[in-house]
CSV table of C-alpha atoms and ligand atoms in Angstrom, one decimal:
chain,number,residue,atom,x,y,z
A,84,UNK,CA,-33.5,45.7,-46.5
A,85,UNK,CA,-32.9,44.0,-43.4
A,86,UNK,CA,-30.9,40.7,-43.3
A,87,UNK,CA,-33.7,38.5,-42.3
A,88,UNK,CA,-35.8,39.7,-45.0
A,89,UNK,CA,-33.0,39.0,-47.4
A,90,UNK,CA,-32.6,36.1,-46.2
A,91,UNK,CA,-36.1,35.3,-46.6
A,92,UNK,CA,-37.0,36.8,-50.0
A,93,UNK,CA,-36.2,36.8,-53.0
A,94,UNK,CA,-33.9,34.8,-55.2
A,95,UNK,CA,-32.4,32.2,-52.7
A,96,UNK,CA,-28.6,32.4,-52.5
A,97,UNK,CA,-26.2,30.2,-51.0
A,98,UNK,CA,-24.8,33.4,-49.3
A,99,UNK,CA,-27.8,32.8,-46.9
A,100,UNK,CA,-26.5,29.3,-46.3
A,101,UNK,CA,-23.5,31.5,-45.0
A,102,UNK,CA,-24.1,34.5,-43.7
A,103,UNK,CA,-27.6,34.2,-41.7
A,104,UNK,CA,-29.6,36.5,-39.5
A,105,UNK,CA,-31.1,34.0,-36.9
A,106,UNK,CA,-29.4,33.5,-33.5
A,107,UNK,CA,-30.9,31.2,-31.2
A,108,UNK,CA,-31.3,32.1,-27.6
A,109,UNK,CA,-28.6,32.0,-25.8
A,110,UNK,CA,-29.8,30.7,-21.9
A,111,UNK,CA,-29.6,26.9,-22.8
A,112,UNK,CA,-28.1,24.6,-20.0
A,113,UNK,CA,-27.7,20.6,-20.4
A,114,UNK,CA,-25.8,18.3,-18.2
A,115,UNK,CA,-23.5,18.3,-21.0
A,116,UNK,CA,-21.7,21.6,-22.4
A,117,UNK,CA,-21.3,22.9,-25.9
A,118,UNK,CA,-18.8,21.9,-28.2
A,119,UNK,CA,-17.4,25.0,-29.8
A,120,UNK,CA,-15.0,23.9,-33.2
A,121,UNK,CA,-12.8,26.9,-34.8
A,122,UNK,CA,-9.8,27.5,-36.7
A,123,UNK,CA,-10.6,30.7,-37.2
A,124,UNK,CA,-11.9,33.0,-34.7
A,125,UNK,CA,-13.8,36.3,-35.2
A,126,UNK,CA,-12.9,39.8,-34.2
A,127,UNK,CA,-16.0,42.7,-33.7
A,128,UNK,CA,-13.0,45.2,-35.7
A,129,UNK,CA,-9.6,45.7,-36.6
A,130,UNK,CA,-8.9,47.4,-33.5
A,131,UNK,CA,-10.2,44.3,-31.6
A,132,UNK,CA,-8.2,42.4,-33.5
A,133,UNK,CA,-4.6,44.0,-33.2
A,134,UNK,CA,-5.0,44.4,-28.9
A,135,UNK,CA,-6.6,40.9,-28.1
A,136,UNK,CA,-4.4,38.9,-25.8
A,137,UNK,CA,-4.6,35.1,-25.8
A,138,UNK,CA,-2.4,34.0,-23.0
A,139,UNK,CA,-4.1,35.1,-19.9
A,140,UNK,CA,-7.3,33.0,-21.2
A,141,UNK,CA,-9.4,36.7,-21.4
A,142,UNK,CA,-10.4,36.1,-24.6
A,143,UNK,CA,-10.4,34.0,-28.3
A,144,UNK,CA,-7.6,35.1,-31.3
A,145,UNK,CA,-7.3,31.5,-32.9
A,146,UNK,CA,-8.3,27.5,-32.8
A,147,UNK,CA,-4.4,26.9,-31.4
A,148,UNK,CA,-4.7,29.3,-28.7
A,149,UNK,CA,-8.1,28.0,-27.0
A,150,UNK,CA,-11.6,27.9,-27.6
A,151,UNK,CA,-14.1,28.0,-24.6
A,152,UNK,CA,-14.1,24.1,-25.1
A,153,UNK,CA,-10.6,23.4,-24.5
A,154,UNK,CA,-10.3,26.4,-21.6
A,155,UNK,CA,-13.2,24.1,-20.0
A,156,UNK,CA,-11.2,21.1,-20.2
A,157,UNK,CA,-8.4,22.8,-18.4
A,158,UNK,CA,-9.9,24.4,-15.9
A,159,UNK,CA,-11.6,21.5,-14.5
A,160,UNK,CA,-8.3,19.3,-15.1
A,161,UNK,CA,-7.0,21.9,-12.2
A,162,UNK,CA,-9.4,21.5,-10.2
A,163,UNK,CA,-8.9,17.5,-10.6
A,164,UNK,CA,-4.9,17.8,-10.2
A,165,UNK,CA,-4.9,20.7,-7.6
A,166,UNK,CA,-3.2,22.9,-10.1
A,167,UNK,CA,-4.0,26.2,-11.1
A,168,UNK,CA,-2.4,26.8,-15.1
A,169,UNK,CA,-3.2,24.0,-17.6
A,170,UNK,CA,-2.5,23.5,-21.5
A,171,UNK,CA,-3.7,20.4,-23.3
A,172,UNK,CA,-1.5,18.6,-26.0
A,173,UNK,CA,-2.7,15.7,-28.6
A,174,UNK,CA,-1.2,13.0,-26.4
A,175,UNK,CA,0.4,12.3,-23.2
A,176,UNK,CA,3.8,12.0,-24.7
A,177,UNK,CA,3.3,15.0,-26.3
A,178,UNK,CA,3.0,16.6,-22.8
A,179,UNK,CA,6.5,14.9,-21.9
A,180,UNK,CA,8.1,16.0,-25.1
A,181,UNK,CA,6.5,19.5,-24.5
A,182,UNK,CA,7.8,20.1,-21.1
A,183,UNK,CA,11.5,18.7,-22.1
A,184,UNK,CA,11.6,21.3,-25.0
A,185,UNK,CA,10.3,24.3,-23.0
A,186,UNK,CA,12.5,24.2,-20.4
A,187,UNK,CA,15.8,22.1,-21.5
A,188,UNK,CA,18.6,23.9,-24.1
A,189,UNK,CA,22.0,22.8,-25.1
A,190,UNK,CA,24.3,22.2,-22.4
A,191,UNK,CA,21.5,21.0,-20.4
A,192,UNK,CA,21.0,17.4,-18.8
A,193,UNK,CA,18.0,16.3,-18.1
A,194,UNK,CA,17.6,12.8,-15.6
A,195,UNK,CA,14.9,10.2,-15.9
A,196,UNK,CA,13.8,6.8,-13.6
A,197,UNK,CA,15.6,4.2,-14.8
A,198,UNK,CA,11.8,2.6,-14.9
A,199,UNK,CA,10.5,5.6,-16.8
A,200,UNK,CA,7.8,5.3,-19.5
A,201,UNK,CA,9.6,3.7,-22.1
A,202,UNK,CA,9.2,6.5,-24.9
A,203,UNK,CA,10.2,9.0,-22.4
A,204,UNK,CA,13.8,7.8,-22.4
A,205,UNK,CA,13.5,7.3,-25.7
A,206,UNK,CA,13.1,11.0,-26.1
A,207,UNK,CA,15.9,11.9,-24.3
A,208,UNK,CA,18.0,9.4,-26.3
A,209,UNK,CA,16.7,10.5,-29.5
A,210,UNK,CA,15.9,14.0,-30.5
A,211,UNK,CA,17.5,15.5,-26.9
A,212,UNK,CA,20.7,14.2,-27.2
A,213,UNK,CA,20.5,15.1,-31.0
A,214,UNK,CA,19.9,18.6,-29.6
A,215,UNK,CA,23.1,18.6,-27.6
A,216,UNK,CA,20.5,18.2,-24.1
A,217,UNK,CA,22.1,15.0,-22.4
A,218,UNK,CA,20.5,12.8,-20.0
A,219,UNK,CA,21.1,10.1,-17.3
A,220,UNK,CA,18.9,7.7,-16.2
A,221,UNK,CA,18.6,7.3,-12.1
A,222,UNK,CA,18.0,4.5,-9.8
A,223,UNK,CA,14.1,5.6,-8.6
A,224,UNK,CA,14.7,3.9,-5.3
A,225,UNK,CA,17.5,5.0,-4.6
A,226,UNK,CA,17.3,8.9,-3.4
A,227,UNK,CA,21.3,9.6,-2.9
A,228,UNK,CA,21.3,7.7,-6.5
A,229,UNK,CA,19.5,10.6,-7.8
A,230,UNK,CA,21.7,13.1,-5.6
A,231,UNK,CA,24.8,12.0,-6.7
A,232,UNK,CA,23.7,12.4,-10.3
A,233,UNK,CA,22.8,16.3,-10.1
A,234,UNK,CA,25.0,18.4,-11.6
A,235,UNK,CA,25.2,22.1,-12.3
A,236,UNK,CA,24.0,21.6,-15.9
A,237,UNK,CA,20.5,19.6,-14.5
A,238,UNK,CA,17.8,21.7,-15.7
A,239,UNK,CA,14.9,19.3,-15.6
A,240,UNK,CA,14.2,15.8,-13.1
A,241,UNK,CA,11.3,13.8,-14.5
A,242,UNK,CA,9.7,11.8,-12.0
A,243,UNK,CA,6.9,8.7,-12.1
A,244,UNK,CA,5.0,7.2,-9.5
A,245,UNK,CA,4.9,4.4,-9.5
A,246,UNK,CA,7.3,3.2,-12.5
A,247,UNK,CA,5.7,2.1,-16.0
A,248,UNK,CA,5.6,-1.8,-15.9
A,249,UNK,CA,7.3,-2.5,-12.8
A,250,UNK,CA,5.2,-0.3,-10.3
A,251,UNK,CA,7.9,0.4,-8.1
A,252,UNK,CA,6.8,3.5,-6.1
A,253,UNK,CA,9.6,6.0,-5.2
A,254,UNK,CA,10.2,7.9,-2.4
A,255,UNK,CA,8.7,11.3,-3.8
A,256,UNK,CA,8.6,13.1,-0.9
A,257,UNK,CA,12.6,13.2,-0.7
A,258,UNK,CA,12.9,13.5,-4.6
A,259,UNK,CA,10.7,16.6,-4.4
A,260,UNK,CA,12.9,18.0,-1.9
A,261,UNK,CA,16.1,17.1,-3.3
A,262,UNK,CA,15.3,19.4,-6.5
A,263,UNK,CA,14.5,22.0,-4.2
A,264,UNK,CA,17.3,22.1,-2.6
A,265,UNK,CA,19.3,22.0,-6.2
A,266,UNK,CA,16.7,24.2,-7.3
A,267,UNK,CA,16.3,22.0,-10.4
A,268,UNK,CA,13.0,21.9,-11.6
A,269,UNK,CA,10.6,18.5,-11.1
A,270,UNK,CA,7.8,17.1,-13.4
A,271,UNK,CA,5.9,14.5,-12.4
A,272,UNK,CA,4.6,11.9,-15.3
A,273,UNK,CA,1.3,11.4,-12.9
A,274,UNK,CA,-0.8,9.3,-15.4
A,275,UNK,CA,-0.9,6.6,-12.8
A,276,UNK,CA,-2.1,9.1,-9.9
A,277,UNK,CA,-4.4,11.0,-12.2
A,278,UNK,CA,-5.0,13.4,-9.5
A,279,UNK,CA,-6.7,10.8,-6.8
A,280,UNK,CA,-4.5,8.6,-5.6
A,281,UNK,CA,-2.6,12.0,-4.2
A,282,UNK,CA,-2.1,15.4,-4.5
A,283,UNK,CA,0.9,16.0,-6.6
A,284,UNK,CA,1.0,19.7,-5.6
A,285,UNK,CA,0.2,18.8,-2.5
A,286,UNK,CA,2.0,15.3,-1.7
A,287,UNK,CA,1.3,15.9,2.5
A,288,UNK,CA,-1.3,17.8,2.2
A,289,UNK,CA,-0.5,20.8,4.5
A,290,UNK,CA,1.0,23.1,1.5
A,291,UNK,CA,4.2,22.3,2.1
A,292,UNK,CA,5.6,20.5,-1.2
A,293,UNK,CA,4.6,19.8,-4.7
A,294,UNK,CA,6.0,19.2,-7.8
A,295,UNK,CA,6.6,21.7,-10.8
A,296,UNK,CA,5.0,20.3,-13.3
A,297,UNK,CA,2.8,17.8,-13.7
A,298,UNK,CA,2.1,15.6,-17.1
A,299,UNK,CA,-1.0,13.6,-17.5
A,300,UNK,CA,-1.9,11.3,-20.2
A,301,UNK,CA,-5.5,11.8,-20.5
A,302,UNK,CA,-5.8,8.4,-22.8
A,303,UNK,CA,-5.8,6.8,-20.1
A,304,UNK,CA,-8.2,7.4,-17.2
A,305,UNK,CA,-9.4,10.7,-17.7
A,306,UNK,CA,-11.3,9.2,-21.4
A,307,UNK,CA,-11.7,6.4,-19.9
A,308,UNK,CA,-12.6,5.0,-23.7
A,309,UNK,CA,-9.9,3.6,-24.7
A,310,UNK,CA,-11.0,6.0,-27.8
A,311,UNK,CA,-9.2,9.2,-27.1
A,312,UNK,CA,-5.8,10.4,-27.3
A,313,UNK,CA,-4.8,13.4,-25.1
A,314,UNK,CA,-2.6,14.6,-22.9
A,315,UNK,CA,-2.0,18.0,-20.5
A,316,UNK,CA,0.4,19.9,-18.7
A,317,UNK,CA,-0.6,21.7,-15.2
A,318,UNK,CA,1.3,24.0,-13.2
A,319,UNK,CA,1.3,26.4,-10.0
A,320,UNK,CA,3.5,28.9,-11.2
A,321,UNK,CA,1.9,31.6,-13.8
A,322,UNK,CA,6.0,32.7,-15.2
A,323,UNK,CA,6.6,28.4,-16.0
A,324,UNK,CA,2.9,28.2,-17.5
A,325,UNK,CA,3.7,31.0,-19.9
A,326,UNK,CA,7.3,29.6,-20.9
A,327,UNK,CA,5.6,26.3,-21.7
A,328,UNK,CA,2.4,27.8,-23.3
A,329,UNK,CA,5.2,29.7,-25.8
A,330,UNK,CA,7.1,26.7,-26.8
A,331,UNK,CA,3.5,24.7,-26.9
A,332,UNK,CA,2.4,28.0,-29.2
A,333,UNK,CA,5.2,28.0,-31.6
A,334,UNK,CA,5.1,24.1,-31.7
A,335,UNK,CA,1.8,24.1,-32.7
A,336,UNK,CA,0.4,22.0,-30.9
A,337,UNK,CA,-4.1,21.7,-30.3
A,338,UNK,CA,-6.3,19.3,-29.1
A,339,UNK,CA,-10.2,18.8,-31.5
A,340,UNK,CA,-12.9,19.7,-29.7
A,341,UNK,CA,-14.5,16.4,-30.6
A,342,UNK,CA,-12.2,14.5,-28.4
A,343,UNK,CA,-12.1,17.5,-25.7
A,344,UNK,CA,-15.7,16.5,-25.8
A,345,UNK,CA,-15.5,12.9,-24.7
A,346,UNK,CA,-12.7,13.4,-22.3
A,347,UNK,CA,-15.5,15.9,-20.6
A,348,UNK,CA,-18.0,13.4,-20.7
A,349,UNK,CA,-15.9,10.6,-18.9
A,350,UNK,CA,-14.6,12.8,-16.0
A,351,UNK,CA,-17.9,12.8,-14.2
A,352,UNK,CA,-17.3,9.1,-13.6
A,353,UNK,CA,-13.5,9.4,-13.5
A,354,UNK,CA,-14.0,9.1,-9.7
A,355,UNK,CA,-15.8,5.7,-9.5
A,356,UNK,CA,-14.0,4.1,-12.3
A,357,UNK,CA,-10.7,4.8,-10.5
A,358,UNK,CA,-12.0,3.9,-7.5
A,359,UNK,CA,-13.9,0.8,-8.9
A,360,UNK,CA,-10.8,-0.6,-11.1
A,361,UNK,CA,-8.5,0.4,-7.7
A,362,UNK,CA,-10.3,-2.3,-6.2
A,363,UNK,CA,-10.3,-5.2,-8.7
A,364,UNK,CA,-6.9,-4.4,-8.9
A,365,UNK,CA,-6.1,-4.7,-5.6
A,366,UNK,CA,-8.1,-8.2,-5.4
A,367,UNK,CA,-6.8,-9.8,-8.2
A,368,UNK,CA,-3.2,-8.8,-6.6
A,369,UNK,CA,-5.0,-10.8,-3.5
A,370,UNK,CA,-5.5,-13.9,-5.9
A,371,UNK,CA,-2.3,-13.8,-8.0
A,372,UNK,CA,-0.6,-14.2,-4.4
A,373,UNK,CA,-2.5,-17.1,-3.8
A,374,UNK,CA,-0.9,-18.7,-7.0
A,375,UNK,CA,2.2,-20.5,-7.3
A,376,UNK,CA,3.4,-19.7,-10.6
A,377,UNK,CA,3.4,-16.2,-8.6
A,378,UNK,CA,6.8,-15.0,-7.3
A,379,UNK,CA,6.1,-11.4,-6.5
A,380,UNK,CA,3.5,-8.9,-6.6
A,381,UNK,CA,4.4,-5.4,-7.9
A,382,UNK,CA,1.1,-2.7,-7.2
A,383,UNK,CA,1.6,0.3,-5.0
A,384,UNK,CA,-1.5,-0.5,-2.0
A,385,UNK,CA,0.4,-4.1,-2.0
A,386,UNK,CA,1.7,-4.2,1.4
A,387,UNK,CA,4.6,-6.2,0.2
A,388,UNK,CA,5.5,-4.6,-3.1
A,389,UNK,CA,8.5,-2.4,-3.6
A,390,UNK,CA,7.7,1.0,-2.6
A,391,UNK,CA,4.5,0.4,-0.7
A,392,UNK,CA,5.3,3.0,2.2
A,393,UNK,CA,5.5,6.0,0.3
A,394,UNK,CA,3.0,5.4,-1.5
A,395,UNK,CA,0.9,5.1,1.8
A,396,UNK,CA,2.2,8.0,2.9
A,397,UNK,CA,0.9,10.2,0.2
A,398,UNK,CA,-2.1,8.2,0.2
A,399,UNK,CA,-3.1,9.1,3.4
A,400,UNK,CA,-3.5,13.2,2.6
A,401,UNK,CA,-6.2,12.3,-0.2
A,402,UNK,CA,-9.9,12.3,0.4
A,403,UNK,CA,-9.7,8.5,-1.4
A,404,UNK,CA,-8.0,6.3,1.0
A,405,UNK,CA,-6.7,3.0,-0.9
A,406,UNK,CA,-6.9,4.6,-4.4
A,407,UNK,CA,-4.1,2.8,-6.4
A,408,UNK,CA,-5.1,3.1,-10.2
A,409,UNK,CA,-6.2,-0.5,-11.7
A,410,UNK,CA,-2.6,-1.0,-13.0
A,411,UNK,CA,-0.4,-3.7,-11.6
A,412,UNK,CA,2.3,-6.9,-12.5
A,413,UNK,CA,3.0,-10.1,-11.2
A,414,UNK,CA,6.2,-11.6,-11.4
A,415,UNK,CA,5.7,-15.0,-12.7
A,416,UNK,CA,8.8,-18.1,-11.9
A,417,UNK,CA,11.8,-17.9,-13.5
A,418,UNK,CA,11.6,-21.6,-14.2
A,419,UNK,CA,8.6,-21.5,-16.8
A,420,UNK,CA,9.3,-20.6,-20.4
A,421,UNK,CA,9.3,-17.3,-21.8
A,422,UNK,CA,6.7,-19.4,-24.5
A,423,UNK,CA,4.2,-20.7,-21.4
A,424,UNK,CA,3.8,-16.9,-20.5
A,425,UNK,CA,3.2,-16.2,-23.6
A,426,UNK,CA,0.5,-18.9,-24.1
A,427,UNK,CA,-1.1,-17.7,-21.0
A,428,UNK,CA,-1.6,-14.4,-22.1
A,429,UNK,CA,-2.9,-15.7,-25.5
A,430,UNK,CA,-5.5,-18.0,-23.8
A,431,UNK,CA,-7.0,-15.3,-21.7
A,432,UNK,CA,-10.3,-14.3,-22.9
A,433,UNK,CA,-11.6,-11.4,-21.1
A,434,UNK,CA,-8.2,-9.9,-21.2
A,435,UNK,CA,-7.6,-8.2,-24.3
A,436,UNK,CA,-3.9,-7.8,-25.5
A,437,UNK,CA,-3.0,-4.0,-26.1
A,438,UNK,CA,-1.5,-1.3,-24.6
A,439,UNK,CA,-2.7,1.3,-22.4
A,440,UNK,CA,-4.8,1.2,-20.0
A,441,UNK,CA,-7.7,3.0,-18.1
A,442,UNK,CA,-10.5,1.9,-20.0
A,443,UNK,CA,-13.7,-0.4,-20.1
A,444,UNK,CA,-12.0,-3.8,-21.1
A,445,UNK,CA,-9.4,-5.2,-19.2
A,446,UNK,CA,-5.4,-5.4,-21.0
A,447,UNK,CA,-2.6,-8.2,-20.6
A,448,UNK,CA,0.8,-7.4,-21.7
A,449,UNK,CA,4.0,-9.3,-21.2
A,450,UNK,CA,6.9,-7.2,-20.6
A,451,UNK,CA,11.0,-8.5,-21.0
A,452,UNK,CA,12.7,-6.7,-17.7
A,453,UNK,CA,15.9,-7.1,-19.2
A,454,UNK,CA,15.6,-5.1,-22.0
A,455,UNK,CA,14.2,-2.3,-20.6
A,456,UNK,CA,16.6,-1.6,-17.6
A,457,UNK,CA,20.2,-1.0,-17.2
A,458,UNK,CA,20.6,-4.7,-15.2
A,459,UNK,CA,17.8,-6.6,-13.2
A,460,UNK,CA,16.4,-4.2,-10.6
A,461,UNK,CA,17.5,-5.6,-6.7
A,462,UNK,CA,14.0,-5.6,-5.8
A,463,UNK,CA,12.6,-7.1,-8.2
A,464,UNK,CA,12.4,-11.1,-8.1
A,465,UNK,CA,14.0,-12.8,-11.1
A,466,UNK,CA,11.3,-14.1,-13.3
A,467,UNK,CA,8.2,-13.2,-16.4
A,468,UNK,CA,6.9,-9.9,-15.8
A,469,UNK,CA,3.2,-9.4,-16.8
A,470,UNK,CA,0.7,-6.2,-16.3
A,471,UNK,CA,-2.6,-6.2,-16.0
A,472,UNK,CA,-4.8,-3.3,-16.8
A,473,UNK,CA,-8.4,-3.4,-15.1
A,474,UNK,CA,-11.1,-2.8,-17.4
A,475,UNK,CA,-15.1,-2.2,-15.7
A,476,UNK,CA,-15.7,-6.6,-16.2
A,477,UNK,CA,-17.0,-8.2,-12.9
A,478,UNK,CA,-13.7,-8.9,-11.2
A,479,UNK,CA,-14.4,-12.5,-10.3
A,480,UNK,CA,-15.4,-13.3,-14.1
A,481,UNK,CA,-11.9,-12.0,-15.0
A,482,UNK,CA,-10.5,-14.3,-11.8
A,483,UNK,CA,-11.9,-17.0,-13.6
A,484,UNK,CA,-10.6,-15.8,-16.6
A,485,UNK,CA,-6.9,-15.8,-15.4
A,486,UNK,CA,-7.6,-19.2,-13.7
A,487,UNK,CA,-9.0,-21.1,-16.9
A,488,UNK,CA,-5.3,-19.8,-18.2
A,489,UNK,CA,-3.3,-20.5,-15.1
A,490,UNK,CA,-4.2,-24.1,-15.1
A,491,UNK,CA,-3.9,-24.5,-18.8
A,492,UNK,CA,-0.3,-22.7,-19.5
A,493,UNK,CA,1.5,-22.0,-15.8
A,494,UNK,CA,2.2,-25.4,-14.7
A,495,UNK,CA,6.0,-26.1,-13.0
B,59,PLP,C1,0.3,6.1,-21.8
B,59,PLP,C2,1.3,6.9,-21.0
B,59,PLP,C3,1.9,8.0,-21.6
B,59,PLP,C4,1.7,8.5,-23.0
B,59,PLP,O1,0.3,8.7,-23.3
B,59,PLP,P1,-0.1,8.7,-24.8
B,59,PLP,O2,-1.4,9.5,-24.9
B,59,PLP,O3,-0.3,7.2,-25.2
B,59,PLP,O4,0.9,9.3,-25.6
B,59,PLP,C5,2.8,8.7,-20.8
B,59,PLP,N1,3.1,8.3,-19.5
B,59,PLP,C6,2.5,7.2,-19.0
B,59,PLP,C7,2.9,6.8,-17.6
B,59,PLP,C8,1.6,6.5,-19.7
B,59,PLP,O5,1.1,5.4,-19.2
């Protein structure tokens, strides 16, 4: 008896519900592409089983290793990035922590931004130092700061462009070489770039100079939902892809397809979102300059801000001219009280309070400078720092928005 008549005939058994003849035809093509979920993974024999390799992306041994939903992700994540190996991880600091355990050991020092993301450093002064891995934090505009700090045991510079909160935008180009020159290796934390506001293996675009690694927190624009929590890790070299991909292996580390699935939904729009929330970015920056409560503008494409020229400069090798991210802060005077800025954030109605950033509804968040840096920053004004995170709102609704505050909390 064949299968399908045995599954047809007969006594019904639940085996059936299992084990079941029909196949449907295979040539089936949406906009959107399949969502394949496994644990386990199937093998035509034994044989099959004891020679499949899972590293070189061939083929399918387990849910950990890849399934053709995640090897989609990560091929088209190179092709956004400009990299060519790609591994995702469950969230964007598990794609710092990732890189710092694959490549660092004991004896090894590891050097940060001083305006790093804050759970970065706290990495490196938590389980790293507990590891016997030390760290210093470096001035990130200041490129002999950074010099003066490398030492034989530096195994790993982490870089970020612009700095978390304060938006300063280093000069990258000379970092990059620096660690070539050391021949210490370079990871980027380019969440804020997200591969279009430039080419972090290509920063002049002729070839010339990249970074290592680069670490992207998919939360943010890549889902674009404020919904998903991802990260990944993209390289151009195949011997550091396969020394990460062991430690991400034995660390167990996977991604569910669910969420692979909306982050492949949202990157078809990734482009005009970015582009759109680069723009009400940049002209709310216009407005807050306009204010008085307003001492300084801090976002990248801000002619004035800290930064601005390198920035520019890498700008310029993209195919999206002016692409800044919808991330910025404004420095607000030192003479209000900690308590107005607080109340102007509360009052704000369109902007939601939260962390993160990237998706639909716009974010307010209050940051305290001091407590997050090793002394006030020289270019940074003395004052209230607050980011703003551009959602997809009509930007003159959320000017209004801001305004209704302003007048309300900010006054001198
Ligand atoms: C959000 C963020 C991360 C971490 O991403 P999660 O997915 O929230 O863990 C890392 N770096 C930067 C710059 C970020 O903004």
């Amino acid at each position: 008896m064949d299968t399908k008549s045995a599954a047809n005939s007969g006594v019904p058994s639940v085996t059936h519900l299992i084990h079941h003849p029909y196949q449907a035809p295979g040539d089936f093509e949406a906009p959107q592409p399949g969502v394949f979920k496994a644990s386990t993974v199937y093998f035509p024999s034994v044989a099959a089983m004891r020679q499949r390799e899972w590293k070189d992306k061939t083929a399918y041994t387990y849910g950990l290793h890849g399934t053709p939903t995640s090897y989609l992700l990560e091929e088209r994540l190179c092709a956004l990035e400009g990299g060519e190996q790609c591994l995702l991880v469950p969230s964007g600091l598990a794609a710092l922590s990732t890189v710092a355990l694959a490549t660092l050991k004991v004896g090894d020092e590891v050097l940060l931004p001083d305006n790093a993301y804050g759970p970065n450093k706290a990495l490196a002064e938590g389980e790293l130092k507990a590891f016997g891995i030390t760290h210093q934090f470096y001035d990130p505009m200041q490129v002999e700061d950074l010099a003066l700090r490398i030492t034989a045991r530096t195994r790993l510079v982490w870089l970020e462009a612009p700095g978390s909160v304060s938006m300063e935008f280093p000069d990258l180009l000379a970092m990059v070489r620096l660690c070539r020159e050391h021949k210490v290796l370079c990871a980027l934390d380019n969440t804020w770039g997200a591969g279009l506001s430039f080419q972090p293996f290509d920063l002049m675009g002729d070839g010339a100079l990249g970074v290592d690694i680069s670490a992207h927190a998919l939360t943010k624009y890549p889902s674009g939902g404020g919904d998903v929590l991802m990260g990944s890790i993209m390289t151009r070299d195949a011997a550091l892809h396969l020394k990460i991909k062991l430690c991400h292996m034995r660390l167990g580390l996977g991604v569910g397809a669910n969420d692979v699935e909306a982050v492949l939904r949202s990157l078809p729009s990734l482009g005009i979102r970015y582009q759109a929330q680069s723009q009400a970015g940049m002209t709310l920056a216009h407005w807050w300059s306009a204010q008085s409560p307003c001492v300084q503008v801090l976002h990248p494409a801000w002619p004035d801000a800290p930064g601005h020229a390198h920035w520019k400069a890498l700008n310029r090798a993209t195919g999206h001219p002016g692409s800044a991210a919808g991330l910025f802060s404004v420095m607000l005077d030192p003479r209000l009280s900690s308590e107005q800025v607080d109340a102007f954030c509360d009052e704000l109605r369109y902007f939601k309070i939260g962390y993160s950033w990237g998706g639909p509804v716009s974010l307010v968040v209050p940051y305290n400078i001091q407590s997050m840096r090793n002394g006030w920053p020289s270019h940074l004004k003395p004052g209230y720092l607050v980011r703003f995170s551009m959602g997809l709102e009509d930007p003159q609704d959320l000017i209004a928005d801001l305004a209704q505050s302003l007048h309300k909390h900010l006054t001198l």
